[in-house]
Coordinates of C-alpha atoms and ligand atoms in Angstrom, one line a residue:
M1 CA 6.8 27.5 -11.1
T2 CA 4.2 25.5 -12.9
S3 CA 0.6 26.7 -12.1
F4 CA -2.0 24.9 -10.4
E5 CA -4.4 25.4 -13.6
A6 CA -1.5 23.5 -15.9
V7 CA -1.5 20.4 -13.5
A8 CA -5.1 20.3 -12.5
D9 CA -6.5 17.9 -15.2
Q10 CA -3.3 15.4 -14.6
L11 CA -4.8 15.2 -10.8
D12 CA -7.8 13.4 -12.3
H13 CA -5.8 10.0 -12.8
L14 CA -5.2 9.9 -8.8
A15 CA -6.8 6.8 -7.3
V16 CA -5.6 5.3 -4.4
E17 CA -6.4 1.9 -3.3
V18 CA -7.6 1.8 0.3
P19 CA -6.9 -1.7 2.5
S20 CA -10.0 -3.6 4.0
W21 CA -8.2 -4.0 7.3
A22 CA -7.9 0.0 8.0
Y23 CA -11.4 0.2 8.9
G24 CA -11.1 -3.0 11.5
N25 CA -9.9 -2.7 15.0
S26 CA -6.1 -3.0 15.2
G27 CA -3.4 -2.4 17.8
T28 CA 0.3 -3.2 19.1
R29 CA 1.3 -6.2 20.7
F30 CA 0.3 -4.5 23.9
K31 CA -3.4 -3.7 23.5
V32 CA -6.1 -3.5 20.6
F33 CA -8.4 -0.7 21.3
G34 CA -12.1 -1.5 20.0
S35 CA -13.8 1.4 18.4
P36 CA -17.6 2.4 18.3
G37 CA -18.5 1.7 14.6
T38 CA -16.2 -1.1 13.6
P39 CA -17.4 -3.0 10.6
R40 CA -18.4 -6.4 11.6
T41 CA -18.3 -7.9 8.2
V42 CA -16.6 -7.7 4.9
E43 CA -19.4 -5.7 3.4
E44 CA -19.4 -3.2 6.0
K45 CA -15.5 -2.6 5.5
I46 CA -16.4 -2.1 2.1
A47 CA -19.2 0.2 2.7
D48 CA -16.9 2.6 4.7
A49 CA -14.3 2.4 2.0
A50 CA -16.9 3.7 -0.2
A51 CA -17.8 6.6 2.2
V52 CA -13.9 7.5 1.8
H53 CA -14.5 7.5 -1.9
R54 CA -17.8 9.6 -2.0
F55 CA -16.4 12.2 -0.1
T56 CA -13.0 12.4 -1.7
G57 CA -13.3 10.8 -5.3
L58 CA -10.0 9.6 -4.7
A59 CA -10.0 6.0 -3.7
P60 CA -12.2 3.9 -6.0
T61 CA -10.8 0.4 -5.2
V62 CA -10.3 -1.6 -2.1
A63 CA -7.6 -4.3 -1.2
L64 CA -8.8 -7.5 0.3
H65 CA -6.5 -9.6 2.8
I66 CA -7.5 -13.5 2.6
P67 CA -8.5 -15.1 4.8
W68 CA -9.4 -12.2 6.8
D69 CA -11.7 -11.1 4.4
L70 CA -12.9 -14.5 3.3
V71 CA -16.5 -15.2 2.1
D72 CA -18.7 -17.6 0.3
D73 CA -19.3 -15.9 -2.7
F74 CA -16.9 -13.5 -4.1
G75 CA -19.0 -12.8 -7.1
K76 CA -21.6 -11.7 -4.7
L77 CA -19.1 -9.4 -3.0
K78 CA -18.1 -7.9 -6.5
A79 CA -21.5 -7.1 -7.2
Y80 CA -22.1 -5.7 -3.3
A81 CA -18.9 -3.5 -4.0
D82 CA -20.2 -2.0 -7.5
D83 CA -23.5 -1.3 -5.9
Q84 CA -21.4 0.7 -3.2
G85 CA -19.4 2.6 -6.0
V86 CA -16.0 1.0 -5.4
A87 CA -14.4 -2.0 -6.9
L88 CA -12.4 -4.7 -5.3
G89 CA -8.5 -4.3 -6.0
T90 CA -5.4 -6.3 -4.7
I91 CA -6.0 -9.6 -3.1
N92 CA -3.2 -10.0 -0.3
S93 CA -2.3 -13.5 0.3
N94 CA -2.1 -14.4 4.1
T95 CA 0.5 -17.0 5.0
F96 CA 1.6 -15.8 8.4
Q97 CA -1.5 -16.9 10.7
D98 CA -1.3 -20.8 10.6
D99 CA 0.5 -22.3 13.5
D100 CA 1.9 -24.6 10.1
Y101 CA 3.6 -21.3 9.2
K102 CA 5.7 -20.9 12.4
L103 CA 8.8 -21.5 10.7
G104 CA 8.2 -20.2 7.6
S105 CA 5.5 -20.5 4.6
L106 CA 7.0 -20.5 1.0
T107 CA 10.5 -21.1 2.5
H108 CA 9.6 -23.8 5.2
A109 CA 12.0 -26.7 5.3
D110 CA 9.1 -29.1 4.9
P111 CA 7.7 -29.5 1.5
K112 CA 4.0 -29.8 2.9
I113 CA 3.9 -26.7 4.4
R114 CA 5.6 -25.4 1.3
Q115 CA 2.8 -26.7 -0.8
K116 CA 0.0 -25.5 1.7
A117 CA 1.5 -22.1 1.0
V118 CA 1.5 -22.3 -2.5
D119 CA -2.0 -23.9 -2.7
H120 CA -3.4 -20.7 -0.6
N121 CA -1.8 -18.4 -3.3
L122 CA -3.5 -20.4 -6.1
A123 CA -6.8 -20.1 -4.0
C124 CA -6.3 -16.5 -4.0
I125 CA -6.1 -16.4 -7.8
D126 CA -9.1 -18.2 -7.9
V127 CA -10.6 -15.5 -5.7
M128 CA -8.9 -12.9 -8.3
D129 CA -10.9 -14.4 -11.2
Q130 CA -14.3 -13.8 -9.5
T131 CA -13.3 -10.3 -8.0
G132 CA -11.7 -9.2 -11.2
S133 CA -8.8 -8.0 -9.3
R134 CA -5.7 -7.5 -11.4
D135 CA -2.9 -8.2 -8.4
L136 CA -2.1 -10.9 -6.3
K137 CA 0.3 -9.3 -3.5
I138 CA 2.8 -11.5 -1.5
W139 CA 4.0 -10.7 1.6
L140 CA 5.9 -13.1 3.8
A141 CA 6.4 -13.1 7.2
D142 CA 9.1 -15.8 6.6
G143 CA 12.7 -15.5 8.4
T144 CA 14.6 -16.7 11.3
N145 CA 15.5 -15.6 14.6
Y146 CA 18.8 -17.3 15.4
P147 CA 21.9 -17.8 13.3
G148 CA 22.0 -21.5 12.1
Q149 CA 18.3 -21.8 12.7
G150 CA 17.7 -21.9 8.9
D151 CA 19.4 -22.6 5.5
I152 CA 19.1 -19.2 4.2
R153 CA 20.4 -20.3 0.6
A154 CA 18.0 -23.3 0.4
R155 CA 15.0 -21.3 1.6
Q156 CA 15.7 -18.7 -1.4
D157 CA 15.6 -22.0 -3.8
W158 CA 12.2 -22.8 -2.3
L159 CA 11.0 -19.6 -2.5
A160 CA 11.9 -19.3 -6.3
E161 CA 10.1 -22.8 -6.9
G162 CA 7.0 -21.7 -4.9
L163 CA 6.7 -18.4 -6.7
R164 CA 7.3 -19.9 -10.0
T165 CA 4.2 -22.3 -9.5
I166 CA 2.0 -19.3 -8.1
Y167 CA 3.2 -17.1 -11.2
D168 CA 2.3 -19.8 -13.8
R169 CA -1.1 -19.8 -12.7
L170 CA -1.7 -15.8 -13.3
G171 CA -4.5 -15.3 -15.9
G172 CA -3.4 -13.0 -18.8
D173 CA -4.2 -9.7 -17.4
Q174 CA -3.2 -10.6 -13.8
R175 CA -0.1 -9.6 -12.1
M176 CA 2.1 -10.7 -9.1
V177 CA 3.8 -8.0 -6.7
L178 CA 6.2 -9.1 -4.1
E179 CA 6.6 -7.0 -1.2
Y180 CA 9.7 -6.8 0.9
K181 CA 10.4 -5.9 4.6
F182 CA 13.7 -5.9 6.2
F183 CA 12.6 -7.4 9.6
E184 CA 9.7 -8.4 11.7
P185 CA 8.4 -10.9 12.8
A186 CA 11.7 -12.2 12.1
F187 CA 14.5 -10.8 13.5
Y188 CA 17.7 -12.4 12.5
H189 CA 17.1 -12.9 8.9
T190 CA 14.0 -12.0 6.7
D191 CA 13.8 -14.2 3.3
V192 CA 12.6 -11.2 1.3
P193 CA 14.2 -8.4 3.2
D194 CA 15.0 -5.8 0.6
W195 CA 14.1 -4.5 -3.0
G196 CA 17.0 -6.2 -4.5
T197 CA 15.8 -9.6 -3.3
S198 CA 12.5 -8.9 -4.4
Y199 CA 13.8 -7.7 -7.8
A200 CA 16.0 -10.8 -8.2
H201 CA 12.9 -12.9 -7.8
V202 CA 10.2 -11.0 -10.0
S203 CA 12.5 -10.4 -12.9
A204 CA 13.2 -14.1 -13.0
L205 CA 9.7 -15.1 -13.0
G206 CA 8.5 -13.0 -16.0
P207 CA 6.8 -9.6 -17.3
K208 CA 3.7 -9.9 -14.9
A209 CA 5.8 -10.1 -11.7
F210 CA 6.7 -6.5 -9.9
V211 CA 8.2 -5.5 -6.6
C212 CA 5.8 -3.7 -4.1
L213 CA 7.2 -1.0 -2.0
D214 CA 5.8 -0.4 1.6
T215 CA 7.1 2.9 2.7
G216 CA 7.5 1.6 6.3
H217 CA 9.7 -1.6 5.5
H218 CA 13.1 -0.2 5.4
A219 CA 16.0 0.8 7.9
P220 CA 15.6 4.4 9.3
G221 CA 17.4 6.8 6.8
T222 CA 17.0 4.6 3.6
N223 CA 16.7 6.8 0.6
I224 CA 13.2 5.4 -0.5
E225 CA 13.0 7.7 -3.4
F226 CA 16.3 6.2 -4.8
I227 CA 14.8 2.8 -5.1
V228 CA 11.5 4.2 -6.6
A229 CA 13.5 5.7 -9.1
Q230 CA 15.6 2.6 -9.5
L231 CA 12.4 0.2 -9.8
L232 CA 10.7 2.6 -12.2
R233 CA 14.0 2.6 -14.4
L234 CA 14.0 -1.2 -14.5
G235 CA 10.0 -1.4 -15.3
R236 CA 9.5 -3.3 -11.9
L237 CA 7.8 -0.9 -9.6
G238 CA 4.1 -2.5 -9.3
S239 CA 2.7 -1.0 -6.2
F240 CA 3.2 1.0 -3.0
D241 CA 2.1 0.4 0.3
F242 CA 2.0 4.0 1.8
N243 CA 2.2 4.6 5.3
S244 CA 4.3 6.8 7.5
R245 CA 6.8 5.7 10.2
F246 CA 8.8 7.3 13.2
Y247 CA 10.6 4.0 14.2
A248 CA 9.8 0.9 12.7
D249 CA 6.6 -0.4 10.4
D250 CA 4.5 2.1 12.5
D251 CA 1.9 2.1 9.8
L252 CA 0.9 5.6 10.4
I253 CA -1.2 7.8 8.2
V254 CA 1.0 8.5 5.0
G255 CA 2.3 11.7 5.1
A256 CA 2.2 12.3 9.0
A257 CA 5.6 11.6 9.9
D258 CA 7.7 13.1 7.0
P259 CA 5.7 14.9 4.4
F260 CA 9.0 16.0 2.7
Q261 CA 9.8 12.2 2.1
L262 CA 6.6 11.6 0.3
F263 CA 6.9 14.6 -1.8
R264 CA 10.7 13.1 -2.6
I265 CA 8.9 9.8 -3.3
L266 CA 6.1 11.5 -5.5
V267 CA 8.4 13.5 -7.6
E268 CA 10.6 10.4 -8.6
V269 CA 7.1 8.4 -9.4
V270 CA 6.0 11.5 -11.5
R271 CA 9.5 11.6 -13.2
G272 CA 9.8 7.7 -13.7
G273 CA 6.1 7.3 -15.4
G274 CA 4.7 5.7 -12.1
Y275 CA 1.8 8.0 -12.5
G276 CA -0.8 8.9 -15.0
E277 CA -2.5 7.0 -17.8
G278 CA -0.4 3.5 -18.9
S279 CA 1.3 3.6 -15.4
Q280 CA 2.2 0.1 -14.0
T281 CA 2.4 1.5 -10.5
A282 CA -0.6 1.0 -8.0
L283 CA -0.8 3.5 -5.1
M284 CA -2.1 1.8 -2.2
L285 CA -2.6 2.4 1.6
D286 CA -1.2 -0.2 4.4
Q287 CA -2.1 1.6 7.5
C288 CA -3.6 1.0 10.6
H289 CA -5.8 3.3 12.9
N290 CA -4.9 2.2 16.3
I291 CA -6.3 5.4 18.4
E292 CA -7.7 7.8 15.6
K293 CA -11.2 7.1 13.9
K294 CA -10.8 4.8 11.0
I295 CA -12.7 6.5 8.4
P296 CA -11.5 9.9 8.8
G297 CA -8.1 8.5 9.1
Q298 CA -8.3 7.3 5.6
I299 CA -9.5 10.4 4.5
R300 CA -6.8 12.1 6.0
S301 CA -4.3 9.8 4.3
V302 CA -5.7 9.9 0.8
L303 CA -5.7 13.8 1.0
N304 CA -2.3 13.9 2.1
V305 CA -1.3 11.9 -1.3
Q306 CA -3.2 14.2 -3.3
E307 CA -1.6 17.2 -1.8
M308 CA 2.0 15.7 -2.3
L309 CA 1.4 14.5 -5.4
T310 CA -0.1 18.1 -6.6
R311 CA 3.2 19.7 -5.1
A312 CA 5.4 17.0 -7.0
L313 CA 3.5 17.9 -10.1
L314 CA 4.1 21.7 -9.8
L315 CA 7.9 21.0 -9.7
D316 CA 9.2 23.2 -12.6
T317 CA 11.4 20.4 -14.3
A318 CA 12.4 22.8 -17.3
A319 CA 14.1 25.3 -14.7
L320 CA 15.3 22.3 -12.6
D321 CA 17.0 20.8 -15.6
A322 CA 18.7 24.0 -16.3
A323 CA 20.1 24.6 -13.3
R324 CA 21.5 21.0 -13.0
T325 CA 22.7 21.3 -16.4
D326 CA 24.5 24.6 -15.3
G327 CA 25.8 22.9 -12.0
D328 CA 24.0 25.3 -9.8
V329 CA 23.4 23.2 -6.9
L330 CA 21.9 25.8 -4.8
L331 CA 19.4 27.0 -7.5
A332 CA 18.2 23.5 -8.1
N333 CA 17.5 23.0 -4.6
E334 CA 15.7 26.1 -4.4
I335 CA 13.3 25.0 -7.3
Y336 CA 12.8 21.8 -5.7
M337 CA 11.9 23.2 -2.2
D338 CA 9.8 25.9 -3.9
A339 CA 7.4 23.0 -5.0
F340 CA 7.4 21.4 -1.8
Y341 CA 6.6 24.3 0.1
T342 CA 3.6 25.5 -1.9
D343 CA 0.4 25.4 -0.1
V344 CA -2.2 23.6 -2.4
R345 CA -5.2 23.3 -0.2
R346 CA -7.1 26.2 -1.4
D347 CA -6.3 25.3 -5.3
L348 CA -7.6 21.7 -4.5
A349 CA -10.8 22.8 -2.6
G350 CA -11.8 24.5 -5.9
W351 CA -10.8 21.7 -7.9
R352 CA -13.0 19.4 -6.0
E353 CA -15.9 21.9 -6.0
Q354 CA -15.5 21.9 -9.8
R355 CA -15.9 17.9 -9.8
G356 CA -19.0 17.9 -7.6
L357 CA -17.0 16.8 -4.5
P358 CA -17.0 18.6 -1.1
A359 CA -14.5 21.2 -0.9
D360 CA -13.4 19.9 2.3
P361 CA -14.1 16.5 2.4
M362 CA -12.9 15.8 6.1
R363 CA -15.4 18.3 7.3
A364 CA -18.4 17.0 5.1
F365 CA -17.8 13.8 6.2
L366 CA -17.9 14.8 10.1
A367 CA -21.1 16.6 9.1
S368 CA -22.7 13.6 7.2
G369 CA -23.9 11.7 10.0
Y370 CA -22.2 8.6 8.5
Q371 CA -20.2 7.9 11.7
D372 CA -23.0 8.4 14.2
D373 CA -25.0 5.9 12.2
I374 CA -22.5 3.2 12.1
E375 CA -21.6 4.0 15.5
A376 CA -25.3 3.4 16.3
A377 CA -26.0 0.4 14.3
R378 CA -22.9 -1.9 14.7
V379 CA -21.8 -3.3 17.9
G380 CA -19.0 -6.0 18.0
G381 CA -16.4 -5.2 15.3
T382 CA -14.0 -7.7 14.4
Q383 CA -10.1 -7.4 14.8
A384 CA -8.2 -6.6 11.4
G385 CA -5.0 -8.5 12.6
W386 CA -1.6 -6.9 13.1
N387 CA 0.5 -5.4 10.6
Ligands
LIG401 C1 3.5 -6.5 6.5 O1 4.1 -5.6 7.6 C2 2.5 -5.8 5.7 O2 3.2 -4.6 5.5 C3 1.8 -6.6 4.5 O3 1.7 -5.8 3.5 C4 0.7 -7.2 5.2 O4 -0.1 -7.6 4.0 C5 0.2 -6.2 6.0 O5 1.1 -5.5 6.5 C6 -0.9 -6.4 6.7 O6 -0.4 -7.4 8.0
LIG402 MN1 2.5 -3.7 3.6
LIG403 MN1 3.9 -3.6 7.0

């Protein structure tokens, strides 16, 4: 098997974008539990994200959700983030909370509502101009609950028109990523339910449009690593929203429910050029910490990605190729599983120390007093919204 030393330098490329909303209070449709120390402002969310980066070295950018994270001066927010040691990342356009969007946004039958949704996305690109963000991420809650409710064909045409207007406004270095989700909040049909629909739209738009794959947005049993392989092959895997799930869009800590699935996904990411210099694929988290503390939850998440990425890099691809060529089914599987079962935690602790990071970021954070300080200082945190 490949040695840890042989892959150590490749680990320097790992950057996991964290979502601002992971630091706010969240919950289910039944209850949002408030937690002490929850950020009251966007700046406090960024400060918490910066703490995750300080202790792990893995999370240099923070994604924002507009209007959840609306501020008067995004230039000032960018400067604040710089001071904290992080950068502002993906801008998520939210067209799912206004009453106007009850029956859809970019796919609404009323052209005025469609225009409103387009305008919101254009405003998000204005924000990107100020924050220096590269990616506009579009996820639509659009869909219908009852057969006959909407013209599912016309809605695709309206969607294509709206996306075209938004795409044409992107600056030279900016990109659009279109996220799919098979159900929820709509239960009969969803307008961007799967990677194929997202791919059809982004490939019609042009080279700056990509698919965003949220790991929680598939039917149970879906082979997500196959989708990863296919989208990388097509050059359209723009980003991941990482999280894990047992049942639906659970938004639990990535790698918590099924570490093996995360490994399989990352093997295909590495195999398909989705990791490392020149890669077009952004690795992001899209999670909520409903019952656990939020900063430790984010630390656990980025460490899980680092551990599974390391195991994926350890895969002996030369031996695997040979076994495949020989048609040796069991040997190929054994080589694959050897990489998965390798415990890399001790090696990663040494790797961190060599780079001036704490060997155990979780324990170092808990001992730092940061959590106590924010719990004492902040009262009345804001709700992040639901996923
Ligand atoms: C929708 O379920 C989603 O995954 C999208 O990425 C949203 O931006 C995010 O959750 C927050 O609601
Ligand atoms: Mn998502
Ligand atoms: Mn989701």
